[in-house]
């Protein structure tokens, strides 16, 4: 193959500069600053800082509050990931069977994807509004006084609901296209081999969706961990108090509300390591992604 | 005994397209029936209706004496081999073959025994633990066959199972499938658009055209006594020569020469197979040979008789050259068709 070449060595560098600059300014620079300040104790009033070594980290790991948030984040991530995937799969399997009006259903489901996370959070807040939220009224019918922002579980439920609702469409589209790429004759062969529809699903359809499922699993974990920031922020309205929050949100609360820049930086370094691990795992998986044909 | 009975079976797709006009016929126990016809004539539609993959919109279908219109594919006691094999990509060859048996609740040891038996029969013993993607086309084809035979069904259905193979392998598999069917004695319906496959494999050929059955008969019947000009031109390579002519005073003429006697009068189409023309210095029919096609064992002469393009098959001992040639026709080899409708008269 003929390789295209540049006449001057400066042109390729010049072309890369904008992208590199953006990465440097918005990722490497803050990352280095965070790593640096995670070893210092900042004066809350901005009068200098003292080197404290790993104290910010040891303090975090010893903190019951930090562990509480970590446990909540884990639970939140598992629930959001599980329900986003399960609901999307259910909807995709049903939509795959629809013949008439299939396009309309798909478009309606996809619209949610265009909603920004804070807006999704805001919609959840409206649905659970203390005095006139329709879902609050629904829970009221069952004798439960729903209090978003006051009751820990109620708030957590609203967050999970909004996060799942927001993520289902993406998963749905991936699952649907995976379903539709299963050859028709393979399904028909299964129809002759197995009279039970659920048996056919678990024996044939589900394993053939597995590669897509693995990929979506990683995407969804990353989403639940990091991208739900906007939803969490809208639902707790910047008043953490006793409310549930995720690790990412705690970075923000501690750093910008509590002015504990050192501790907050240490937290973001921990999260950075987590993202790195997830990314490596994802690339490994994608490389080895099972190709059946 | 009729193993498969079609009573007034027809198919109209939801979009209103009539893919199969209502027809009646039967397939006998142990028979190898081949459905043949050009692309889009409704062969797959008919086969899929038998399998239960396509709804039957009119008539009644019975398999082994049981009406199956409303019965699920899995309960029809059939096995189907698909054109692209339709193997389960995530299962090993062993699991692919055994999957249907597992779902019928057969004990594990029984399944293992049957799978091993089928694998031995099909020369798949070394590949039982491979995935389909690791197999060649011919091996995949065998796995698909294995999946069908372990079920021990009342009826085998094949939808162009060999069309994805190269010519040599196709020839070999053709013989294998036929031999296997003989041995197992299972009634089979085999779909193909390849008339050579139909001629060589079938006990009976069902020729279809545009949703209609044109003729049902043994390969010899279909070849020598085609029911219509469509069958005459579809079966045989090269096809039957069809020529428009007139019958007058009990005699058929071709390009001025007397062809044979007839009871018909007026405008007709006559059909003569290429090998039924004989080079004959005293022959009454004169042909203008344009091209001599050398095929080793025999030669094909392409040219004109009057305004009609014809092909004549001669042995390689006959020194053929381009130019005029006198021909006669083997006695009794002329088929006469209606000039308008194309059916045989
Ligand atoms: N789901 C469908 N809806 C409407 N028309 C259909 C449908 N499936 C097939 N047809 C039409 O029915 C006719 C017969 O189709 P079929 O698949 O049976 O052809 P075939 O004889 O098997 O052809 P081939 O040799 O190409 O496989 C075709 O004209 C096709 O366009
Ligand atoms: Mg077909």
XYZ file of C-alpha atoms and ligand atoms in Angstrom:
670
model
C 0.000 0.000 0.000
C 1.219 3.465 -0.817
C 1.676 5.692 2.215
C 0.726 9.313 1.992
C 3.497 11.582 3.198
C 3.774 15.226 4.303
C 6.232 17.498 2.547
C 7.235 19.334 5.733
C 7.580 17.767 9.188
C 5.682 20.711 10.731
C 2.351 20.250 9.020
C 1.259 17.100 10.898
C 2.259 18.684 14.206
C 0.304 21.801 13.311
C -2.748 19.718 12.480
C -2.531 17.886 15.801
C -2.029 20.984 17.923
C -5.719 21.932 18.475
C -6.639 18.427 19.643
C -3.528 18.090 21.800
C -4.128 21.527 23.293
C -7.658 20.619 24.275
C -6.532 17.366 25.881
C -3.694 19.126 27.663
C -5.816 21.970 28.986
C -8.847 19.952 29.996
C -7.341 16.643 30.990
C -3.577 16.469 31.597
C -3.264 19.826 33.323
C -6.157 19.299 35.773
C -5.047 15.710 36.329
C -1.549 16.828 37.272
C -2.892 19.620 39.468
C -5.241 17.168 41.181
C -2.469 14.654 41.737
C -0.269 17.431 43.116
C -2.850 18.963 45.425
C -3.922 15.550 46.715
C -0.627 15.551 48.656
C -1.285 18.964 50.264
C -3.636 20.318 52.884
C -5.184 23.529 51.562
C -6.016 26.398 53.813
C -9.790 26.868 53.463
C -9.311 30.630 53.134
C -6.720 30.312 50.402
C -3.658 31.196 52.543
C -1.140 28.696 51.252
C -0.923 24.935 51.661
C 1.115 22.378 53.602
C 2.591 19.161 52.274
C 0.987 16.238 54.085
C 2.083 13.257 51.967
C -0.513 10.474 51.774
C -2.547 11.813 54.665
C -5.466 12.854 52.428
C -5.697 9.270 51.176
C -5.392 7.554 54.538
C -7.926 9.980 55.930
C -10.393 9.079 53.130
C -9.976 5.348 53.533
C -10.531 5.691 57.272
C -13.597 7.870 56.829
C -16.962 6.217 57.539
C -18.673 8.912 55.462
C -16.499 8.112 52.427
C -17.190 4.412 52.788
C -20.924 5.106 53.081
C -20.865 7.036 49.801
C -18.754 4.360 48.156
C -21.241 1.663 49.176
C -24.135 3.756 47.914
C -22.308 4.389 44.618
C -21.741 0.678 44.193
C -25.407 -0.126 44.889
C -26.570 2.722 42.668
C -24.296 1.593 39.808
C -25.397 -2.021 40.049
C -29.096 -1.131 40.126
C -28.901 1.439 37.323
C -26.823 -0.885 35.141
C -29.020 -3.903 35.770
C -32.345 -2.163 35.200
C -31.122 -0.133 32.198
C -29.939 -3.309 30.497
C -32.848 -5.523 31.506
C -35.572 -3.031 30.547
C -33.842 -2.209 27.267
C -33.515 -5.895 26.409
C -37.177 -6.504 27.218
C -38.270 -3.549 25.084
C -35.958 -4.578 22.230
C -37.277 -8.150 22.209
C -40.849 -6.853 22.134
C -40.120 -4.180 19.511
C -38.376 -6.775 17.346
C -41.663 -8.682 17.114
C -43.709 -5.625 16.174
C -44.329 -5.462 12.463
C -46.753 -2.599 12.101
C -45.717 0.860 13.295
C -42.285 -0.418 14.316
C -40.578 2.813 13.203
C -42.867 4.969 15.334
C -42.198 2.967 18.498
C -38.473 3.096 17.916
C -38.451 6.835 17.308
C -40.542 7.484 20.417
C -38.167 5.399 22.516
C -35.127 7.118 21.044
C -36.305 10.624 21.896
C -35.368 10.170 25.542
C -31.756 9.817 24.431
C -31.754 13.469 23.384
C -32.636 14.610 26.917
C -29.646 16.043 28.830
C -28.929 14.473 32.260
C -29.808 17.606 34.306
C -33.096 17.824 32.413
C -33.762 14.157 33.179
C -33.074 14.925 36.835
C -35.380 17.929 36.648
C -38.162 15.794 35.170
C -37.702 13.357 38.058
C -37.931 16.266 40.503
C -41.192 17.385 38.891
C -42.624 13.854 38.896
C -41.805 13.586 42.596
C -42.754 17.143 43.528
C -43.755 17.300 47.193
C -47.155 18.880 46.671
C -48.299 17.995 43.149
C -45.935 15.441 41.624
C -47.957 12.668 39.950
C -45.679 9.920 41.278
C -45.839 11.402 44.773
C -49.614 11.156 44.509
C -49.365 7.598 43.250
C -47.237 6.588 46.243
C -49.671 8.522 48.422
C -52.426 6.165 47.269
C -50.421 3.306 48.775
C -50.045 5.221 52.020
C -46.443 6.319 51.503
C -45.603 9.980 51.912
C -42.961 10.473 49.263
C -40.301 13.053 50.164
C -37.545 13.677 47.635
C -34.563 15.424 49.230
C -35.640 14.506 52.731
C -36.048 10.753 52.859
C -32.819 8.964 51.846
C -34.505 6.024 50.090
C -37.066 8.214 48.333
C -34.301 10.405 46.965
C -32.213 7.420 45.920
C -35.220 5.915 44.127
C -35.850 9.128 42.189
C -32.186 9.247 41.138
C -32.178 5.635 40.014
C -35.455 6.035 38.136
C -34.224 9.105 36.243
C -30.843 7.501 35.481
C -32.401 4.289 34.183
C -34.984 6.152 32.128
C -32.232 8.201 30.527
C -30.044 5.223 29.664
C -32.626 2.734 28.370
C -32.857 4.191 24.823
C -29.144 3.777 24.071
C -29.181 0.179 25.247
C -32.433 -0.403 23.387
C -30.974 0.654 20.041
C -27.906 -1.530 20.510
C -29.965 -4.553 21.555
C -32.476 -4.071 18.768
C -29.847 -3.916 16.054
C -28.101 -6.944 17.579
C -31.414 -8.828 17.544
C -32.074 -7.895 13.961
C -28.652 -9.066 12.885
C -29.409 -12.619 14.032
C -30.071 -14.471 10.765
C -33.717 -15.269 10.226
C -32.927 -18.860 9.322
C -31.145 -19.417 12.648
C -34.269 -18.350 14.486
C -36.350 -20.553 12.240
C -34.078 -23.518 12.861
C -34.601 -22.911 16.576
C -38.342 -22.756 15.971
C -38.180 -26.285 14.593
C -35.803 -27.521 17.310
C -37.516 -26.079 20.367
C -41.212 -25.530 20.977
C -40.726 -23.282 23.999
C -40.341 -19.573 23.236
C -38.470 -18.854 26.460
C -36.201 -21.843 25.833
C -35.377 -20.459 22.398
C -34.630 -17.067 23.890
C -32.209 -18.332 26.531
C -30.572 -21.002 24.349
C -30.200 -19.160 21.069
C -31.112 -15.465 21.126
C -29.494 -14.511 24.424
C -26.065 -16.065 23.737
C -26.018 -14.375 20.348
C -26.671 -11.033 22.086
C -23.883 -11.620 24.608
C -21.130 -9.695 22.768
C -23.397 -6.631 22.572
C -24.397 -7.192 26.192
C -20.781 -7.190 27.431
C -20.034 -4.027 25.558
C -23.141 -2.312 26.945
C -22.302 -3.503 30.459
C -19.086 -1.471 30.488
C -20.767 1.532 28.876
C -23.529 1.418 31.491
C -21.194 1.070 34.469
C -19.242 4.102 33.255
C -22.499 5.961 32.754
C -23.858 5.163 36.216
C -20.567 6.055 37.888
C -19.807 9.322 36.142
C -22.408 10.636 33.775
C -25.241 10.648 36.283
C -23.659 13.697 37.944
C -26.225 16.016 36.386
C -29.124 13.892 37.602
C -27.752 13.578 41.144
C -27.081 17.316 41.254
C -30.605 18.237 40.172
C -32.301 15.791 42.512
C -30.333 16.743 45.663
C -30.398 20.418 44.609
C -26.860 21.022 45.857
C -27.940 20.270 49.430
C -26.201 17.032 50.240
C -27.198 16.867 53.916
C -28.249 13.312 54.550
C -29.067 12.711 50.891
C -27.579 9.896 48.867
C -24.792 10.885 46.522
C -22.278 9.214 44.261
C -18.482 9.391 44.539
C -18.246 11.817 41.632
C -20.747 14.137 43.261
C -18.849 13.958 46.538
C -15.713 15.202 44.793
C -17.641 18.291 43.806
C -19.335 18.761 47.179
C -16.128 18.405 49.202
C -14.026 20.494 46.880
C -16.366 23.351 46.071
C -18.745 23.377 49.011
C -16.446 22.132 51.748
C -13.377 23.865 50.307
C -11.356 20.747 51.108
C -9.341 20.828 47.911
C -6.750 18.303 49.106
C -9.306 15.667 50.068
C -11.363 16.294 46.983
C -8.271 15.942 44.786
C -7.398 12.652 46.437
C -10.922 11.447 45.649
C -10.636 12.430 42.021
C -7.304 10.626 41.755
C -8.961 7.471 43.094
C -11.757 7.867 40.519
C -9.221 8.450 37.778
C -7.564 5.148 38.616
C -10.992 3.502 38.526
C -11.776 4.931 35.065
C -8.375 3.843 33.864
C -8.979 0.297 35.064
C -12.426 0.209 33.454
C -11.062 1.558 30.186
C -8.276 -0.999 30.051
C -10.797 -3.727 30.816
C -13.091 -2.440 28.073
C -10.339 -2.350 25.459
C -9.239 -5.844 26.365
C -12.834 -6.981 26.006
C -13.377 -5.222 22.707
C -10.217 -6.752 21.330
C -11.273 -10.182 22.354
C -14.906 -9.497 21.588
C -16.377 -12.744 20.469
C -16.858 -12.870 16.719
C -19.046 -15.773 15.840
C -18.936 -15.671 12.080
C -49.601 -44.342 1.679
C -49.560 -40.581 1.263
C -47.084 -39.085 3.699
C -47.811 -35.467 2.806
C -51.173 -34.416 1.397
C -51.839 -30.924 0.048
C -55.561 -30.240 -0.238
C -56.294 -26.996 -1.982
C -53.230 -25.417 -0.386
C -52.730 -21.767 -1.273
C -50.794 -18.810 0.031
C -51.561 -15.120 -0.115
C -49.044 -12.895 1.673
C -50.352 -10.137 3.971
C -49.512 -7.584 1.292
C -52.042 -9.283 -0.995
C -49.522 -11.090 -3.205
C -50.716 -14.567 -4.172
C -47.487 -16.582 -3.996
C -49.148 -19.968 -4.406
C -52.370 -20.707 -6.273
C -54.497 -23.374 -4.580
C -53.212 -26.835 -5.530
C -53.793 -30.474 -4.699
C -51.173 -33.186 -4.658
C -49.654 -35.930 -2.562
C -46.180 -37.113 -1.732
C -45.858 -40.823 -1.044
C -44.144 -42.514 1.872
C -40.378 -42.716 1.270
C -40.515 -40.628 -1.880
C -37.887 -38.039 -2.800
C -39.877 -35.170 -4.307
C -38.030 -32.260 -5.870
C -39.669 -28.866 -6.247
C -38.059 -27.035 -9.120
C -38.756 -23.745 -10.839
C -37.268 -20.355 -11.605
C -36.428 -17.833 -8.894
C -39.480 -16.316 -7.224
C -41.945 -18.982 -8.362
C -42.923 -19.849 -4.769
C -40.870 -22.973 -4.019
C -39.580 -21.724 -0.679
C -43.026 -20.449 0.201
C -44.501 -23.912 -0.322
C -41.722 -25.620 1.643
C -41.952 -23.135 4.504
C -45.685 -23.723 4.706
C -44.978 -27.419 5.173
C -42.431 -26.588 7.887
C -44.883 -24.295 9.659
C -42.685 -21.228 9.213
C -45.244 -19.594 6.956
C -48.954 -19.508 7.650
C -51.182 -21.538 5.347
C -53.831 -19.129 4.089
C -56.067 -21.650 2.350
C -56.554 -25.388 2.260
C -55.419 -28.238 4.449
C -52.020 -29.835 4.891
C -51.571 -33.246 6.398
C -48.310 -34.956 7.322
C -48.355 -38.674 8.179
C -52.137 -38.636 8.351
C -52.416 -35.680 10.709
C -53.689 -32.232 9.745
C -50.944 -29.836 10.760
C -52.245 -26.394 9.735
C -52.381 -25.194 13.339
C -49.458 -27.203 14.694
C -46.149 -25.571 15.716
C -43.050 -26.308 13.614
C -41.464 -28.138 16.535
C -44.417 -30.505 16.756
C -44.790 -31.336 13.069
C -42.231 -34.126 13.172
C -40.185 -32.584 10.376
C -36.553 -31.611 9.948
C -35.351 -28.834 7.698
C -32.009 -28.091 6.057
C -31.592 -24.428 5.150
C -29.717 -22.860 2.257
C -27.214 -21.083 4.522
C -27.194 -24.045 6.940
C -28.608 -21.935 9.835
C -26.292 -23.521 12.390
C -26.211 -22.045 15.896
C -22.919 -20.110 15.778
C -22.271 -20.249 19.523
C -22.776 -24.009 19.876
C -20.285 -26.764 19.096
C -21.108 -29.219 16.326
C -22.149 -31.734 18.990
C -24.592 -29.285 20.577
C -25.887 -28.135 17.216
C -26.809 -31.680 16.288
C -28.175 -32.578 19.708
C -30.140 -29.397 20.444
C -33.452 -30.623 19.043
C -33.173 -33.902 20.921
C -32.370 -32.175 24.198
C -35.581 -30.194 23.890
C -37.570 -33.358 23.395
C -36.389 -34.508 26.789
C -34.276 -37.423 25.583
C -31.824 -38.744 28.187
C -28.235 -37.506 27.851
C -26.761 -40.899 27.016
C -29.328 -41.450 24.290
C -28.558 -38.026 22.768
C -24.805 -38.709 22.875
C -25.325 -42.070 21.169
C -27.481 -40.602 18.400
C -25.116 -37.662 17.826
C -22.110 -39.995 17.583
C -24.001 -42.223 15.192
C -24.952 -39.313 12.923
C -21.408 -37.914 13.099
C -19.963 -41.246 12.042
C -22.449 -41.493 9.192
C -21.527 -38.006 7.982
C -17.766 -38.186 8.609
C -17.926 -35.479 11.253
C -16.304 -37.470 14.057
C -13.214 -35.255 14.249
C -15.161 -32.026 14.352
C -17.722 -32.644 17.083
C -16.161 -30.068 19.393
C -15.545 -27.379 16.754
C -17.685 -24.301 16.325
C -19.444 -23.896 12.945
C -17.170 -20.959 12.070
C -14.190 -23.345 12.101
C -15.723 -25.629 9.475
C -15.666 -25.550 5.681
C -18.851 -25.065 3.685
C -19.187 -28.766 2.971
C -18.696 -29.667 6.625
C -21.300 -27.126 7.724
C -23.639 -28.663 5.210
C -23.034 -32.043 6.825
C -23.705 -30.660 10.293
C -27.019 -29.306 9.021
C -27.758 -32.770 7.619
C -26.784 -34.329 10.937
C -29.141 -32.044 12.793
C -31.917 -33.212 10.501
C -31.270 -36.949 10.630
C -30.887 -37.339 14.407
C -34.464 -36.192 14.783
C -35.633 -39.247 12.898
C -38.501 -37.224 11.391
C -41.494 -38.200 9.300
C -40.377 -35.726 6.652
C -37.152 -34.035 5.526
C -37.352 -30.570 4.019
C -34.453 -29.120 2.048
C -34.360 -25.544 0.777
C -31.593 -25.284 -1.828
C -29.114 -26.916 0.534
C -26.305 -27.130 -2.015
C -26.454 -23.759 -3.701
C -23.679 -22.276 -1.536
C -21.184 -24.997 -2.464
C -18.771 -25.093 -5.377
C -19.631 -27.269 -8.381
C -17.508 -30.273 -7.410
C -18.675 -30.412 -3.814
C -22.241 -29.903 -4.952
C -21.990 -32.925 -7.178
C -20.578 -35.033 -4.353
C -23.128 -33.861 -1.752
C -25.934 -34.466 -4.225
C -25.018 -38.129 -4.361
C -24.479 -38.318 -0.589
C -27.841 -36.785 0.225
C -29.639 -39.046 -2.182
C -27.862 -42.147 -0.845
C -28.607 -41.120 2.733
C -32.269 -40.602 1.950
C -32.443 -44.040 0.271
C -30.857 -45.609 3.294
C -33.042 -43.906 5.875
C -36.181 -44.173 3.739
C -37.471 -40.830 5.003
C -39.924 -38.949 2.779
C -38.233 -35.799 1.486
C -39.183 -32.562 -0.213
C -36.205 -30.898 -1.841
C -36.284 -27.395 -3.302
C -33.885 -26.321 -6.018
C -33.776 -24.042 -9.009
C -31.144 -26.258 -10.634
C -32.833 -28.600 -13.089
C -29.826 -30.947 -13.163
C -30.165 -31.434 -9.410
C -33.852 -32.084 -9.902
C -33.326 -34.638 -12.679
C -30.600 -36.565 -10.870
C -32.074 -36.696 -7.371
C -35.824 -36.898 -7.752
C -38.186 -39.821 -7.647
C -40.752 -37.277 -8.717
C -40.296 -33.729 -9.937
C -42.770 -30.960 -9.228
C -42.207 -28.139 -11.714
C -43.486 -24.756 -10.552
C -43.912 -21.501 -12.387
C -45.250 -18.216 -11.015
C -47.085 -19.768 -8.075
C -48.578 -22.582 -10.147
C -47.648 -26.241 -10.460
C -46.958 -26.916 -14.137
C -46.281 -30.628 -13.957
C -45.722 -33.464 -11.502
C -43.972 -36.535 -12.809
C -40.917 -38.764 -12.810
C -37.734 -37.229 -14.251
C -38.255 -39.233 -17.456
C -41.865 -38.052 -17.828
C -40.982 -34.452 -17.204
C -38.105 -34.677 -19.649
C -39.710 -36.604 -22.479
C -43.337 -35.597 -22.077
C -43.334 -32.021 -20.782
C -46.820 -30.799 -19.948
C -46.192 -27.310 -21.293
C -43.738 -25.208 -23.245
C -42.580 -23.821 -19.889
C -41.543 -27.251 -18.630
C -40.022 -28.074 -22.029
C -37.824 -25.018 -21.945
C -37.002 -25.172 -18.223
C -35.927 -28.810 -17.961
C -32.904 -30.042 -19.867
C -29.645 -28.347 -20.765
C -29.717 -27.321 -23.515
C -33.526 -27.062 -23.405
C -36.011 -28.519 -25.858
C -36.137 -26.760 -29.240
C -39.509 -25.052 -29.614
C -40.691 -24.077 -33.066
C -43.901 -22.475 -34.261
C -45.455 -24.216 -37.252
C -48.706 -25.316 -38.912
C -50.379 -28.699 -39.100
C -52.077 -29.276 -42.401
C -53.895 -32.357 -43.672
C -52.674 -34.517 -40.822
C -49.051 -33.582 -41.394
C -46.647 -31.318 -39.489
C -44.079 -29.417 -41.508
C -40.899 -27.735 -40.405
C -39.222 -25.250 -42.717
C -40.887 -26.923 -45.692
C -39.880 -30.466 -44.727
C -42.352 -33.038 -43.414
C -41.836 -33.643 -39.674
C -44.409 -36.217 -38.641
C -48.064 -37.097 -38.805
C -50.559 -35.487 -36.448
C -54.245 -35.345 -35.565
C -54.124 -31.587 -34.998
C -54.907 -28.835 -37.386
C -53.734 -25.251 -37.552
C -51.161 -23.226 -35.671
C -49.107 -25.232 -33.092
C -45.730 -25.215 -31.353
C -43.607 -28.327 -31.793
C -40.848 -29.352 -29.427
C -37.877 -31.592 -30.224
C -35.046 -32.384 -27.791
C -31.573 -31.549 -29.187
C -30.593 -35.243 -29.139
C -33.739 -36.250 -31.022
C -32.551 -34.585 -34.218
C -30.410 -36.929 -36.305
C -28.018 -35.831 -39.034
C -29.384 -37.669 -42.073
C -28.417 -37.029 -45.718
C -31.960 -38.069 -46.709
C -33.577 -35.976 -43.932
C -36.413 -33.655 -44.902
C -35.443 -30.830 -42.544
C -32.623 -28.527 -43.481
C -30.710 -26.626 -40.836
C -28.185 -23.835 -41.207
C -25.350 -24.542 -38.697
C -23.720 -21.333 -37.394
C -21.591 -22.535 -34.498
C -20.137 -25.925 -33.555
C -19.634 -26.244 -29.805
C -17.040 -28.872 -28.910
C -17.811 -30.574 -25.577
C -15.449 -33.547 -25.642
C -17.886 -36.423 -25.464
C -20.340 -34.781 -27.835
C -20.891 -31.674 -29.924
C -23.636 -29.108 -29.953
C -24.604 -27.506 -33.242
C -26.245 -24.084 -32.937
C -28.068 -22.639 -35.897
C -31.380 -21.982 -37.629
C -34.247 -23.997 -39.021
C -36.201 -21.416 -40.973
C -36.673 -18.533 -38.553
C -36.255 -20.623 -35.402
C -33.007 -20.858 -33.461
C -32.232 -24.481 -32.645
C -29.588 -26.593 -30.954
C -28.747 -30.108 -32.089
C -26.797 -32.672 -30.100
C -24.504 -34.968 -32.129
C -21.931 -37.549 -31.106
C -18.246 -36.680 -31.423
C -17.925 -39.196 -34.225
C -19.981 -36.983 -36.460
C -17.718 -34.600 -38.385
C -19.690 -31.399 -37.900
C -19.005 -28.199 -39.751
C -20.822 -24.935 -40.236
C -23.138 -24.613 -43.206
C -26.277 -26.435 -44.346
C -27.105 -29.795 -42.766
C -29.991 -32.171 -43.409
C -31.748 -33.651 -40.386
C -34.449 -36.144 -39.577
C -36.255 -36.622 -36.267
C -36.366 -39.786 -34.144
C -39.799 -41.368 -34.485
C -42.202 -40.444 -31.684
C -39.928 -37.732 -30.326
C -42.031 -34.740 -31.345
C -44.114 -32.951 -28.690
C -46.965 -30.760 -29.861
C -48.134 -27.785 -27.822
C -51.048 -25.411 -28.096
C -49.837 -22.282 -29.857
C -51.720 -19.912 -27.549
C -51.742 -21.478 -24.075
C -48.546 -23.481 -24.348
C -50.002 -26.685 -22.884
C -49.361 -30.016 -24.497
C -51.984 -31.340 -26.880
N -43.167 -12.054 3.176
C -43.532 -11.867 1.891
N -44.446 -10.927 1.569
C -44.824 -10.745 0.294
N -44.357 -11.439 -0.752
C -43.437 -12.381 -0.508
C -42.977 -12.643 0.825
N -42.066 -13.631 0.757
C -41.964 -13.976 -0.541
N -42.785 -13.218 -1.305
C -42.955 -13.319 -2.772
O -43.435 -14.610 -3.077
C -42.831 -15.095 -4.262
C -42.248 -16.460 -4.037
O -41.178 -16.375 -3.133
P -40.298 -17.626 -2.767
O -39.311 -17.203 -1.752
O -41.188 -18.752 -2.415
O -39.562 -17.901 -4.140
P -38.592 -19.106 -4.537
O -39.287 -19.896 -5.574
O -38.135 -19.811 -3.325
O -37.392 -18.324 -5.214
P -35.806 -18.551 -5.071
O -35.436 -19.620 -6.039
O -35.253 -17.229 -5.482
O -35.516 -18.906 -3.648
C -41.801 -14.058 -4.701
O -42.324 -13.341 -5.769
C -41.631 -13.182 -3.481
O -41.422 -11.845 -3.896
Mg -36.244 -19.912 -2.213
